């Protein structure tokens, strides 16, 4: 397959759906978690749930990096942005994420200099052209985006750009999956593994899921046929009484990952002792921070931040959605008080958020309403 259309072929999708039905054991229910928010959007954008038998249920995981950032970290970043002479830079999907003291857009409207960038190199360029200002990059994301942050820090150090720093919020996926597996709230039969993260870390780090917990995992691509094939591979493992890590996304993911990317992350960053995740609480060794050698580019060391833990709004149930305990439409404020235009929680803001996927693609109830045909 070389073209996108081939990954969206309806005939092949129906064939896979038939094979999936054949693999389902009569009377048995299956629950699979798609860890990555990108998979959630593929599922609902293309109506993949309608191809699956009722015995197969898909739930969402904590794989949206914007969604798992706690409100207190947003407040810390805003506190830095309000400092005289500071330019805060951020990816676009962070601009509307609500903290306890409002969002980046609110702070910008109140006078803070907060700018949207497409990469950390854009932030470095702003620092280069504004030598009298301090430029801070709000670094978020899993291992997928950490290499670009690390490379930018190395470039800043090499060029002697001392007015550039990083407010590091990079998180790691493996501890989050382990926290899900250890949670009494969830009973899963397998995982649709995050394809983008796996391009960096590879498939080997997931082996404990199959070995210690007896749950199969399939690293999956992001086209409709990728997701359906991954579900088929999970069901086939269960039918054959196997529990293994398999790689469906072979056109991109290598078993050992991207060693160069992992090396540059290790050179610039190290694991934090613990980090707070929205919905999952504090998880040990689940996030990255700058190494001491690059303290000159570490915003957390250069600025005092409040560091106050902020509870989510009582009406918001993003935490339960991120753990796969609730479907978005089960949240009390979904689609009413909480919409993409007026988000209460992070899951409605991000382009990878589960609530945004459900809202944008019309999944407001347990069953999908049949479309009305017009003659």
Coordinates of C-alpha atoms in Angstrom, one line a residue:
X1 CA 0.0 0.0 0.0
X2 CA 1.4 3.4 -1.0
X3 CA -1.5 5.8 -1.0
X4 CA -3.9 7.0 1.7
X5 CA -7.0 5.8 -0.2
X6 CA -5.8 2.2 0.1
X7 CA -5.9 2.5 3.9
X8 CA -9.5 3.7 3.7
X9 CA -10.9 1.1 1.3
X10 CA -14.5 0.3 2.4
X11 CA -14.4 -3.2 0.9
X12 CA -11.3 -4.2 2.8
X13 CA -12.8 -2.6 6.0
X14 CA -15.9 -4.8 5.6
X15 CA -13.7 -7.9 5.1
X16 CA -11.8 -7.1 8.2
X17 CA -15.0 -6.5 10.1
X18 CA -16.3 -10.0 9.0
X19 CA -13.0 -11.6 10.2
X20 CA -13.3 -9.7 13.5
X21 CA -16.8 -11.1 14.1
X22 CA -15.6 -14.6 13.3
X23 CA -12.9 -14.3 16.0
X24 CA -15.3 -13.2 18.7
X25 CA -16.1 -16.1 21.1
X26 CA -19.9 -16.4 21.6
X27 CA -21.1 -14.8 24.9
X28 CA -17.7 -13.1 25.6
X29 CA -17.2 -9.4 25.8
X30 CA -13.9 -7.7 24.8
X31 CA -12.6 -4.3 26.0
X32 CA -9.6 -2.8 24.2
X33 CA -8.0 0.6 25.1
X34 CA -6.7 2.8 22.3
X35 CA -3.9 4.6 24.2
X36 CA -3.5 7.4 21.7
X37 CA -6.0 10.2 21.1
X38 CA -5.1 10.1 17.4
X39 CA -6.7 6.6 17.2
X40 CA -9.8 7.9 19.0
X41 CA -10.3 10.5 16.3
X42 CA -9.8 8.0 13.5
X43 CA -12.3 5.7 15.1
X44 CA -15.1 8.3 15.3
X45 CA -14.2 10.3 12.2
X46 CA -14.6 7.2 10.1
X47 CA -17.3 5.5 12.1
X48 CA -15.2 2.4 12.8
X49 CA -17.3 1.4 15.8
X50 CA -20.1 0.7 13.4
X51 CA -17.9 -2.0 11.8
X52 CA -17.4 -3.8 15.1
X53 CA -19.7 -6.3 16.8
X54 CA -21.4 -5.3 20.0
X55 CA -19.0 -7.7 21.9
X56 CA -16.1 -5.4 21.2
X57 CA -15.9 -2.2 23.2
X58 CA -13.2 0.5 22.7
X59 CA -12.3 2.8 25.6
X60 CA -9.9 5.8 25.6
X61 CA -6.6 6.1 27.3
X62 CA -4.2 8.8 28.6
X63 CA -2.4 9.3 25.3
X64 CA -3.3 12.9 24.6
X65 CA -0.4 15.0 26.0
X66 CA -2.5 18.2 26.3
X67 CA -5.3 16.4 28.1
X68 CA -3.1 14.9 30.8
X69 CA -1.4 18.2 31.8
X70 CA -2.8 19.2 35.3
X71 CA -4.3 22.7 35.8
X72 CA -1.5 23.6 38.2
X73 CA 1.1 23.4 35.5
X74 CA -0.9 25.8 33.3
X75 CA -1.0 28.2 36.2
X76 CA 2.8 27.9 36.6
X77 CA 3.4 28.7 33.0
X78 CA 1.0 31.7 33.1
X79 CA 2.9 32.9 36.2
X80 CA 6.2 32.8 34.1
X81 CA 4.5 34.5 31.1
X82 CA 3.3 37.4 33.3
X83 CA 6.9 38.2 34.3
X84 CA 8.3 41.5 32.8
X85 CA 10.4 40.9 29.7
X86 CA 9.2 37.3 29.1
X87 CA 7.8 35.9 25.9
X88 CA 6.0 32.6 26.4
X89 CA 5.7 30.4 23.3
X90 CA 3.4 27.4 22.9
X91 CA 1.8 25.0 20.5
X92 CA -1.7 26.1 19.4
X93 CA -3.6 23.4 21.1
X94 CA -2.3 24.6 24.5
X95 CA -3.6 28.1 24.1
X96 CA -7.2 27.4 25.2
X97 CA -6.4 24.7 27.9
X98 CA -8.0 26.0 31.1
X99 CA -6.0 26.3 34.3
X100 CA -7.1 27.5 37.7
X101 CA -6.3 31.1 36.7
X102 CA -7.6 30.9 33.1
X103 CA -5.9 29.9 29.9
X104 CA -3.0 31.2 27.8
X105 CA -5.5 33.1 25.7
X106 CA -6.9 34.8 28.8
X107 CA -3.5 35.7 30.0
X108 CA -2.6 37.1 26.6
X109 CA -5.8 39.2 26.6
X110 CA -4.7 40.6 30.0
X111 CA -1.4 41.7 28.6
X112 CA 1.0 38.7 28.8
X113 CA 3.2 38.2 25.7
X114 CA 2.2 34.6 24.7
X115 CA 2.8 33.5 21.1
X116 CA 1.8 30.4 19.2
X117 CA 4.6 28.5 17.5
X118 CA 4.7 25.4 15.3
X119 CA 8.0 24.0 16.7
X120 CA 10.5 24.8 19.4
X121 CA 12.8 26.0 16.6
X122 CA 10.3 28.8 16.1
X123 CA 10.7 29.8 19.7
X124 CA 14.5 29.7 19.3
X125 CA 14.2 32.1 16.3
X126 CA 12.1 34.5 18.4
X127 CA 14.8 34.4 21.1
X128 CA 17.5 35.0 18.5
X129 CA 15.7 38.1 17.1
X130 CA 14.7 39.4 20.6
X131 CA 18.0 39.3 22.6
X132 CA 16.7 41.7 25.2
X133 CA 13.7 39.5 26.1
X134 CA 13.5 36.1 27.8
X135 CA 11.8 33.5 25.6
X136 CA 10.3 30.4 27.2
X137 CA 9.0 27.4 25.3
X138 CA 6.1 25.5 26.8
X139 CA 7.3 22.0 26.0
X140 CA 4.6 19.3 26.1
X141 CA 4.1 15.9 24.6
X142 CA 5.2 12.3 25.0
X143 CA 8.5 10.8 23.7
X144 CA 7.3 11.8 20.2
X145 CA 8.0 15.5 20.6
X146 CA 10.8 15.3 23.3
X147 CA 13.6 14.9 20.7
X148 CA 12.7 18.2 18.9
X149 CA 12.8 20.0 22.3
X150 CA 16.1 18.4 23.2
X151 CA 17.7 19.2 19.8
X152 CA 16.6 22.8 20.1
X153 CA 18.2 23.1 23.6
X154 CA 21.4 21.7 22.1
X155 CA 21.3 24.3 19.3
X156 CA 20.6 27.1 21.8
X157 CA 23.6 26.0 23.8
X158 CA 25.8 25.7 20.8
X159 CA 24.9 29.1 19.5
X160 CA 25.2 30.7 23.0
X161 CA 21.6 31.9 23.0
X162 CA 21.2 32.5 26.7
X163 CA 17.7 34.1 26.6
X164 CA 16.0 30.8 25.5
X165 CA 14.6 28.3 28.1
X166 CA 12.2 25.4 28.2
X167 CA 9.3 24.9 30.7
X168 CA 9.5 21.1 30.4
X169 CA 6.2 19.1 30.6
X170 CA 7.2 16.1 28.5
X171 CA 5.7 12.9 29.8
X172 CA 6.5 9.2 29.2
X173 CA 3.8 6.7 28.2
X174 CA 5.0 3.5 29.9
X175 CA 4.4 4.5 33.5
X176 CA 0.9 5.8 32.5
X177 CA -0.1 2.4 31.0
X178 CA 1.2 0.7 34.1
X179 CA -0.9 2.9 36.3
X180 CA -3.9 2.0 34.1
X181 CA -3.1 -1.7 34.5
X182 CA -2.8 -1.3 38.3
X183 CA -6.0 0.6 38.6
X184 CA -9.0 -1.3 40.1
X185 CA -11.4 0.8 38.0
X186 CA -10.5 -0.9 34.7
X187 CA -10.6 -4.4 33.3
X188 CA -9.0 -4.5 29.9
X189 CA -8.4 -7.4 27.4
X190 CA -5.7 -5.6 25.4
X191 CA -4.2 -2.4 24.0
X192 CA -4.1 -0.6 20.7
X193 CA -0.6 0.8 21.2
X194 CA 0.4 4.4 20.4
X195 CA 1.9 4.5 16.9
X196 CA 3.6 7.9 17.1
X197 CA 5.3 7.3 20.5
X198 CA 6.4 3.9 19.2
X199 CA 8.3 5.5 16.3
X200 CA 10.7 6.8 19.0
X201 CA 10.7 4.2 21.8
X202 CA 9.9 1.1 19.7
X203 CA 7.9 -1.9 20.7
X204 CA 10.3 -3.5 23.3
X205 CA 9.2 -1.3 26.2
X206 CA 5.7 -2.7 26.1
X207 CA 6.8 -6.3 26.6
X208 CA 6.0 -6.1 30.4
X209 CA 2.3 -5.6 29.5
X210 CA 2.2 -9.0 27.9
X211 CA 4.7 -10.7 30.1
X212 CA 3.6 -9.5 33.6
X213 CA 0.0 -8.6 33.0
X214 CA -0.9 -11.1 30.3
X215 CA -2.5 -8.4 28.1
X216 CA -1.7 -8.3 24.3
X217 CA -0.7 -5.0 22.7
X218 CA -0.6 -4.1 19.0
X219 CA 1.3 -1.0 17.9
X220 CA -1.1 0.6 15.4
X221 CA -1.1 3.1 12.6
X222 CA -3.7 5.8 12.3
X223 CA -5.7 5.0 9.2
X224 CA -9.0 3.2 9.4
X225 CA -7.6 -0.1 8.1
X226 CA -4.7 0.2 10.5
X227 CA -7.1 0.3 13.5
X228 CA -9.3 -2.5 12.3
X229 CA -6.3 -4.7 11.5
X230 CA -5.0 -4.0 15.0
X231 CA -8.3 -5.1 16.6
X232 CA -8.2 -8.2 14.4
X233 CA -4.6 -9.0 15.6
X234 CA -5.7 -8.5 19.2
X235 CA -8.7 -10.8 18.9
X236 CA -6.5 -13.4 17.1
X237 CA -4.1 -13.5 20.0
X238 CA -6.9 -14.0 22.5
X239 CA -8.5 -16.7 20.3
X240 CA -5.1 -18.5 20.2
X241 CA -4.5 -17.9 24.0
X242 CA -1.5 -15.8 23.3
X243 CA -0.3 -12.6 25.0
X244 CA 2.3 -10.8 22.9
X245 CA 3.4 -7.4 21.7
X246 CA 2.9 -7.1 17.9
X247 CA 3.7 -4.4 15.4
X248 CA 1.0 -3.5 12.9
X249 CA 2.6 -0.2 12.0
X250 CA 5.6 -1.8 10.4
X251 CA 5.9 0.9 7.7
X252 CA 6.9 3.4 10.4
X253 CA 7.7 1.7 13.7
X254 CA 10.9 -0.3 14.3
X255 CA 11.1 -2.8 17.1
X256 CA 14.1 -1.0 18.7
X257 CA 12.7 2.5 18.0
X258 CA 14.8 5.5 17.0
X259 CA 18.0 5.1 18.8
X260 CA 19.3 8.6 17.8
X261 CA 16.2 10.2 19.1
X262 CA 16.4 8.3 22.4
X263 CA 20.1 9.3 22.7
X264 CA 19.4 13.0 22.3
X265 CA 16.5 12.9 24.8
X266 CA 18.9 11.1 27.3
X267 CA 21.6 13.7 26.7
X268 CA 19.4 16.7 27.5
X269 CA 16.7 15.3 29.9
X270 CA 16.3 12.9 32.8
X271 CA 13.3 11.3 34.5
X272 CA 11.6 13.2 37.3
X273 CA 11.0 11.4 40.6
X274 CA 7.3 11.9 40.1
X275 CA 4.8 14.0 38.1
X276 CA 1.1 14.7 38.3
X277 CA -1.2 13.5 35.6
X278 CA -4.8 14.7 35.2
X279 CA -7.0 11.8 36.2
X280 CA -4.2 9.5 37.3
X281 CA -2.6 11.6 40.1
X282 CA 1.1 11.4 40.8
X283 CA 3.0 8.7 38.9
X284 CA 6.7 8.0 39.7
X285 CA 9.2 8.4 36.9
X286 CA 6.6 9.4 34.4
X287 CA 7.9 12.7 33.1
X288 CA 11.1 14.4 32.0
X289 CA 13.1 17.4 33.3
X290 CA 16.2 19.2 32.1
X291 CA 19.5 17.8 33.2
X292 CA 21.7 20.0 35.4
X293 CA 24.2 20.5 32.6
X294 CA 21.4 22.5 30.8
X295 CA 20.2 24.4 33.8
X296 CA 20.8 27.7 31.9
X297 CA 17.9 26.7 29.6
X298 CA 15.6 25.3 32.3
X299 CA 12.7 27.7 33.0
X300 CA 11.8 25.9 36.2
X301 CA 15.2 26.7 37.7
X302 CA 15.3 30.2 36.3
X303 CA 11.9 31.3 37.5
X304 CA 10.0 30.8 40.7
X305 CA 6.7 29.1 40.0
X306 CA 3.7 28.7 42.4
X307 CA 3.8 24.9 42.1
X308 CA 0.3 24.7 43.6
X309 CA -1.8 21.6 42.9
X310 CA -5.2 22.8 41.5
X311 CA -8.2 20.5 41.6
X312 CA -10.3 20.1 38.4
X313 CA -13.7 21.7 38.3
X314 CA -16.2 19.5 40.1
X315 CA -18.4 19.2 36.9
X316 CA -15.4 18.1 34.8
X317 CA -14.9 14.3 34.4
X318 CA -11.8 14.4 32.2
X319 CA -9.9 12.2 34.6
X320 CA -12.4 9.4 34.3
X321 CA -12.5 9.7 30.5
X322 CA -8.7 9.6 30.4
X323 CA -8.7 6.4 32.4
X324 CA -11.3 4.8 30.1
X325 CA -13.8 4.6 33.0
X326 CA -16.3 6.9 31.3
X327 CA -17.3 7.6 27.8
X328 CA -17.4 11.3 27.0
X329 CA -21.1 11.4 26.6
X330 CA -21.5 10.1 30.1
X331 CA -20.0 13.3 31.5
X332 CA -22.6 15.5 33.0
X333 CA -21.5 18.7 31.1
X334 CA -20.5 17.1 27.8
X335 CA -22.0 18.9 24.8
X336 CA -23.9 21.4 27.1
X337 CA -21.7 23.6 29.3
X338 CA -18.6 22.0 27.9
X339 CA -18.0 22.3 24.1
X340 CA -15.0 23.1 22.0
X341 CA -15.9 26.8 22.1
X342 CA -16.4 26.8 25.9
X343 CA -14.2 23.9 27.2
X344 CA -14.3 23.1 30.9
X345 CA -11.8 20.3 30.6
X346 CA -8.7 19.5 28.5
X347 CA -10.3 16.6 26.7
X348 CA -12.6 19.0 24.8
X349 CA -9.8 21.4 23.8
X350 CA -7.1 19.3 22.2
X351 CA -7.3 18.0 18.7
X352 CA -6.5 14.6 20.2
X353 CA -9.0 14.8 23.0
X354 CA -11.6 12.1 23.3
X355 CA -14.4 14.6 24.1
X356 CA -13.5 16.7 21.1
X357 CA -13.7 13.6 18.9
X358 CA -17.1 12.6 20.2
X359 CA -18.4 16.1 19.9
X360 CA -17.0 16.9 16.5
X361 CA -18.2 13.6 14.9
X362 CA -21.6 13.6 16.5
X363 CA -21.3 10.8 19.0
X364 CA -23.6 12.2 21.8
X365 CA -25.2 8.9 23.0
X366 CA -24.4 5.2 23.3
X367 CA -25.8 4.4 19.9
X368 CA -25.2 6.3 16.7
X369 CA -28.2 7.9 15.1
X370 CA -28.8 6.7 11.6
X371 CA -28.4 9.3 9.0
X372 CA -31.5 10.5 7.2
X373 CA -31.4 10.0 3.5
X374 CA -32.6 12.8 1.3
X375 CA -34.0 12.2 -2.2

